[in-house]
Coordinates of C-alpha atoms (C1' of nucleotides) in Angstrom, one line a residue:
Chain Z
X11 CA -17.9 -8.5 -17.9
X12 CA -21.1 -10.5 -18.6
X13 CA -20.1 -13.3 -15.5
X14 CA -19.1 -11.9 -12.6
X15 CA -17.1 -14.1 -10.4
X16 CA -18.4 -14.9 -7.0
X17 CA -16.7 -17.8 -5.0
X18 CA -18.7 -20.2 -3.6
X19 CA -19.3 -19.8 0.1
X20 CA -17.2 -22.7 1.1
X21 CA -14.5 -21.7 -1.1
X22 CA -14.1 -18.3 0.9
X23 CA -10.6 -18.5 2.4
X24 CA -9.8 -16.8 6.1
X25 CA -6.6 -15.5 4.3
X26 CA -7.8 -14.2 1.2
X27 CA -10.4 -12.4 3.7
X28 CA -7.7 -11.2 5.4
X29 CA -5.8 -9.8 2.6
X30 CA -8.5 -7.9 1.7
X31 CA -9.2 -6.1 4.8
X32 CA -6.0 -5.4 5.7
X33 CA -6.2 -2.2 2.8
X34 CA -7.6 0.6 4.4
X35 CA -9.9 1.8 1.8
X36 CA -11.2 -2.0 1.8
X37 CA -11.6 -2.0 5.1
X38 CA -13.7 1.5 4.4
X39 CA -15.6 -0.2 2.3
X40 CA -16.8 -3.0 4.4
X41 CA -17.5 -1.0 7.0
X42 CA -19.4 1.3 5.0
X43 CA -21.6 -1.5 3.5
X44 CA -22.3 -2.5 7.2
X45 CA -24.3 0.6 7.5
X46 CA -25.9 0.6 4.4
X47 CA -26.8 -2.9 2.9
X48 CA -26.1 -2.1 -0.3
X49 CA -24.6 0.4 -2.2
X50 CA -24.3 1.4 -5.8
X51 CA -20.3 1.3 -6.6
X52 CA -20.9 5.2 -6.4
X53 CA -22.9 5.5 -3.3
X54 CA -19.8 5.5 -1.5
X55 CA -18.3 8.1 0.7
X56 CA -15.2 7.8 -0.9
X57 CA -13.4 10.6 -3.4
X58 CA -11.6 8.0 -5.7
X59 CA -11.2 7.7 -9.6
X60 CA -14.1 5.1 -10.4
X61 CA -11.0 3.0 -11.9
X62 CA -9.1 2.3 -8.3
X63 CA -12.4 1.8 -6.9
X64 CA -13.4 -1.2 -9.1
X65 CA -10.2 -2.1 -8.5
X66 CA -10.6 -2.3 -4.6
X67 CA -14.4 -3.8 -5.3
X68 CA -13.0 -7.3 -7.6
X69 CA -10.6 -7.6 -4.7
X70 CA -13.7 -7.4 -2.2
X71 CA -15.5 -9.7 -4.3
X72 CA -13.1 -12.8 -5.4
X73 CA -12.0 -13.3 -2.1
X74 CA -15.7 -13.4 -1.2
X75 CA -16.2 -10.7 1.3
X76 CA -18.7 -8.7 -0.9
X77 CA -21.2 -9.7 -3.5
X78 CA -21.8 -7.7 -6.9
X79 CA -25.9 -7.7 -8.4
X80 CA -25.9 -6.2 -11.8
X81 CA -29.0 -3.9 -12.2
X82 CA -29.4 -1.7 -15.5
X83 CA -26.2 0.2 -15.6
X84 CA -26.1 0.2 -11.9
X85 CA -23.9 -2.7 -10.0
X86 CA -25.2 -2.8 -6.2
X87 CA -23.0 -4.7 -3.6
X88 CA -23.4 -5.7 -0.4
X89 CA -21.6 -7.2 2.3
X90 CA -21.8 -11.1 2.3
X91 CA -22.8 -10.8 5.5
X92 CA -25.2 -14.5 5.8
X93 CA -21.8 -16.0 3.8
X94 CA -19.4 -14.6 6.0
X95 CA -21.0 -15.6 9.3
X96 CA -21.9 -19.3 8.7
X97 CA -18.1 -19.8 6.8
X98 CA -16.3 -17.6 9.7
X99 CA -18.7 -17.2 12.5
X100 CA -17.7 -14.0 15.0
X101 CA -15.8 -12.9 12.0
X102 CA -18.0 -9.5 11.1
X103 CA -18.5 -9.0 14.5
X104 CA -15.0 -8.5 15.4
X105 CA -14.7 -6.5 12.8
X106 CA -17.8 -4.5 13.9
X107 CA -16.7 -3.7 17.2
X108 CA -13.7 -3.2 16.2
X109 CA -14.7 -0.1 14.1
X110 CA -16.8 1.1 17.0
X111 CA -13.9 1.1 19.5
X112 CA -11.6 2.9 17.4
X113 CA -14.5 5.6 16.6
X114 CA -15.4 6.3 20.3
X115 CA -16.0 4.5 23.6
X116 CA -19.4 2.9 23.7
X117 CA -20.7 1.5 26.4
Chain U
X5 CA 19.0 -5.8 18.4
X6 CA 18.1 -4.3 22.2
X7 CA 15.2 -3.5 22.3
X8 CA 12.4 -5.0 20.5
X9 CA 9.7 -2.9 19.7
X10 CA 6.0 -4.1 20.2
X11 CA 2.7 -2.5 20.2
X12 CA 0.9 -2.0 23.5
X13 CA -2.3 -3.7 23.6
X14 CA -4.5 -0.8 22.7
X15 CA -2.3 0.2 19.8
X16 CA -2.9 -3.1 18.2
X17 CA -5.0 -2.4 14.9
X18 CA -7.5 -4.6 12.9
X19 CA -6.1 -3.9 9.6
X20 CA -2.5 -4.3 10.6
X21 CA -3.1 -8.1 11.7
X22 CA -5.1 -9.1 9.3
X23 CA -2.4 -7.7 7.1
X24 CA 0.1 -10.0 8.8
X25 CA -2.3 -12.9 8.9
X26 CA -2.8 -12.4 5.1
X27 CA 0.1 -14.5 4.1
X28 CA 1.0 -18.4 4.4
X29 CA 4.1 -18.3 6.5
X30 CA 2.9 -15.9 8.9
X31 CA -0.9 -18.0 9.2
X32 CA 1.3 -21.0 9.7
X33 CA 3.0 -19.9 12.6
X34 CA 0.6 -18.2 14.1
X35 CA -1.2 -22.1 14.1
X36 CA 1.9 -23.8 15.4
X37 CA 2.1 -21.0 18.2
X38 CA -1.6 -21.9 19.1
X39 CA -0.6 -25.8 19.7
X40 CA 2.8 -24.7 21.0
X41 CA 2.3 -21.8 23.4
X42 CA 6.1 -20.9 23.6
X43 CA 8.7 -21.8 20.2
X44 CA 11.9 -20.4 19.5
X45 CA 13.0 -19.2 16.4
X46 CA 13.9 -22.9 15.3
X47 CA 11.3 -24.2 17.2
X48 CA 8.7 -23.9 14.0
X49 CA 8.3 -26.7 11.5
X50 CA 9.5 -24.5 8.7
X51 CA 11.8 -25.2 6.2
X52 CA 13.5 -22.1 5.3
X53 CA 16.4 -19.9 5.7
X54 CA 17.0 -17.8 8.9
X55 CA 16.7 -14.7 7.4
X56 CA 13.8 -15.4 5.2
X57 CA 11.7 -16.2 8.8
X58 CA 13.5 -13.5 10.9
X59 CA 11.2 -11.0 8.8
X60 CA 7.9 -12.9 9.0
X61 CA 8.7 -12.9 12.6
X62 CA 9.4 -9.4 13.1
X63 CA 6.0 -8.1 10.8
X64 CA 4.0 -10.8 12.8
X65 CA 5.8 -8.7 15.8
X66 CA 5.2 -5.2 15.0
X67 CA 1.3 -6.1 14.4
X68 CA 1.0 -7.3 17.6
X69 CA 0.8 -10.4 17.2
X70 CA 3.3 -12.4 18.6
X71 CA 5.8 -11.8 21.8
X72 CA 9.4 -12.1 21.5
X73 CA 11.2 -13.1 24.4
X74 CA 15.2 -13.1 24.3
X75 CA 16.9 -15.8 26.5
X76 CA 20.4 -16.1 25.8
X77 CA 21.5 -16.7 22.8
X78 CA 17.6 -17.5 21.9
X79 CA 14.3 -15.4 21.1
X80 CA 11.2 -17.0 22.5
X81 CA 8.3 -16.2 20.7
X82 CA 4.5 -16.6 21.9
X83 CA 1.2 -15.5 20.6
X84 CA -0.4 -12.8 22.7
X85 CA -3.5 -14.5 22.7
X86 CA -4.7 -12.0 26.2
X87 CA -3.7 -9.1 24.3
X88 CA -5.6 -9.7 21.3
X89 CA -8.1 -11.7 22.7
X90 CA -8.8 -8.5 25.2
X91 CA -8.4 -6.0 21.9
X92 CA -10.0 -8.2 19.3
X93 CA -12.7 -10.6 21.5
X94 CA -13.0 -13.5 19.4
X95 CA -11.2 -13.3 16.2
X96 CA -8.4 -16.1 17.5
X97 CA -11.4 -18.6 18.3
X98 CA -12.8 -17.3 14.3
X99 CA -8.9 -18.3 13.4
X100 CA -8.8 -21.5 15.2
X101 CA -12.1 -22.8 13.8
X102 CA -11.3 -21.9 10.6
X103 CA -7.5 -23.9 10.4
X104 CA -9.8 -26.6 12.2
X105 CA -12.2 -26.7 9.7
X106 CA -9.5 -26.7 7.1
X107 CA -7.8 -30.0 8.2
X108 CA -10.9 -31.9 9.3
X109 CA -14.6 -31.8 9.5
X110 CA -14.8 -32.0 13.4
X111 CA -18.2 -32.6 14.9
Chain P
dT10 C1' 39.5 -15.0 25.0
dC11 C1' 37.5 -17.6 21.4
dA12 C1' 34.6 -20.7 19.0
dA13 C1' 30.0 -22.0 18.6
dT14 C1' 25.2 -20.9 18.5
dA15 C1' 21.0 -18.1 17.5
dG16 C1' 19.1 -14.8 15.2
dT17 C1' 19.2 -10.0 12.8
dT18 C1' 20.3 -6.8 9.2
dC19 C1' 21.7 -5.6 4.6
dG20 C1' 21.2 -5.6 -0.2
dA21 C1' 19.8 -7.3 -4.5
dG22 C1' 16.6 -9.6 -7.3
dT23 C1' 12.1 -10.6 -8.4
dG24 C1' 7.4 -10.3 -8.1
dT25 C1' 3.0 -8.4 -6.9
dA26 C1' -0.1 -4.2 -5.5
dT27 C1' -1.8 0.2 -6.0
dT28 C1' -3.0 4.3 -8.5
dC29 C1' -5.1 6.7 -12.2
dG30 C1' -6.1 8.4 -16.9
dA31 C1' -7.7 6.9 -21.2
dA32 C1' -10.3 4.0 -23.9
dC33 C1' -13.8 0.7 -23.8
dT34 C1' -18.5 -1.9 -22.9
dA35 C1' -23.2 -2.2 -21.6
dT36 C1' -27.7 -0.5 -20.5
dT37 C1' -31.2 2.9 -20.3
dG38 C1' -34.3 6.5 -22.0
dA39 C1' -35.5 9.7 -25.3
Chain C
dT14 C1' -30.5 5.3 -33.2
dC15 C1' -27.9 8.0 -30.2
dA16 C1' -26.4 10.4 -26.2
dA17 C1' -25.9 9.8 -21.4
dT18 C1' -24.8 7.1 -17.5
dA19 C1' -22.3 3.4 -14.8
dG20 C1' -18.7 0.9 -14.4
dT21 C1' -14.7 -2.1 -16.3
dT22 C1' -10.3 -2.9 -18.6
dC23 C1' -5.8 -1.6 -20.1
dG24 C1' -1.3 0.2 -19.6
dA25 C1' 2.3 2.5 -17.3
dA26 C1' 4.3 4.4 -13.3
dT27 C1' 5.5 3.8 -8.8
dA28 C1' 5.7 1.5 -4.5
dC29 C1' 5.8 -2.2 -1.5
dA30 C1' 6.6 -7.2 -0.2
dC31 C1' 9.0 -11.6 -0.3
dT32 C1' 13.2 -14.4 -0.6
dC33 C1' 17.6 -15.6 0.5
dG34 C1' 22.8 -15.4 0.8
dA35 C1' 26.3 -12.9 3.1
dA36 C1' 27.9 -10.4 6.7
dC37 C1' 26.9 -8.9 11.2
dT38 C1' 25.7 -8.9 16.5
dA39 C1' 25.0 -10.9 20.9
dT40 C1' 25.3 -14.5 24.2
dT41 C1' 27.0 -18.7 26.1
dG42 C1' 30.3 -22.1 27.6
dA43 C1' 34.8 -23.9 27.5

DNA sequence: TCAATAGTTCGAGTGTATTCGAACTATTGA
DNA sequence: TCAATAGTTCGAATACACTCGAACTATTGA
């Protein structure tokens, strides 16, 4: 695990984005790193085996929607959110609101 | 076959259509019912059996995202565009652009 | 009533995803 | 150098998805 595969941001496909939102603990994810900027792969709120979340995180990241930085032992990933909104523009913000309706009525 | 069950507008979720967005077929007629407004069944330009898009159609159904009218011997299918466009503001323009931008740098 | 038409359901085969423990790799700090 | 830490990979079990032929249902029109 010395190269971490990131596709390019022109390479980043609407369906392969789609696929992996459309798991909820992906979805979790993103919309945990919304909040947060970046996290450390266990800075999240989320009681898994470390093994099914890196599982969930290479999904994230080859299809684009989340970018790995290597730091000592530490990985810290954020949201390719500058990525995301040039190649899909509206995209995170749907997905923003979204989570905000379903959490309670804002005005 | 009586009734056909689809979600009401609010219960439409995120997750669930980008789940059925996630995979060719479904994205491909979810395209063709942009240009198209109204298709039946055989209406699509899709070359495969009955049965094979009779279960695309009912997923992309039960996500919300498509209508299914029956006329007849018939089932007219439409995409709710005011139903998601009212519960998900802007992700069909994100959609469009991106199948746009797929086939054709447009200026 | 009966054939034709349009589409659904069933079932089986095949493939792909998810989950998680165990073993592994890489880096840091003492 | 060595233990501790952080995360990945492997492998197996289980579950879910896709495909498509065959049989079925429902409606129309003669």
């Amino acid at each position: 695990m010395r190269t971490l595969y990131h596709p390019e941001t022109e390479q980043i496909e609407l369906q392969h984005v789609f696929y992996a939102l459309s798991e909820p603990i992906r979805f979790t994810i993103v919309l945990q790193l919304m909040d947060a900027s970046e996290l450390s792969c266990g800075g999240f709120e989320l009681a898994l085996p470390k093994s099914t979340l890196s599982h969930h995180f290479k999904v994230l990241r080859e299809s684009g929607v989340i970018r790995t930085r290597l730091e000592g032992t530490q990985r810290f990933i954020s949201l390719r959110t500058m990525d995301l909104e040039s190649r899909f523009p509206g995209l995170l913000k749907v997905i923003r609101e979204s989570a905000a309706g379903n959490v309670a009525h804002e005005a």
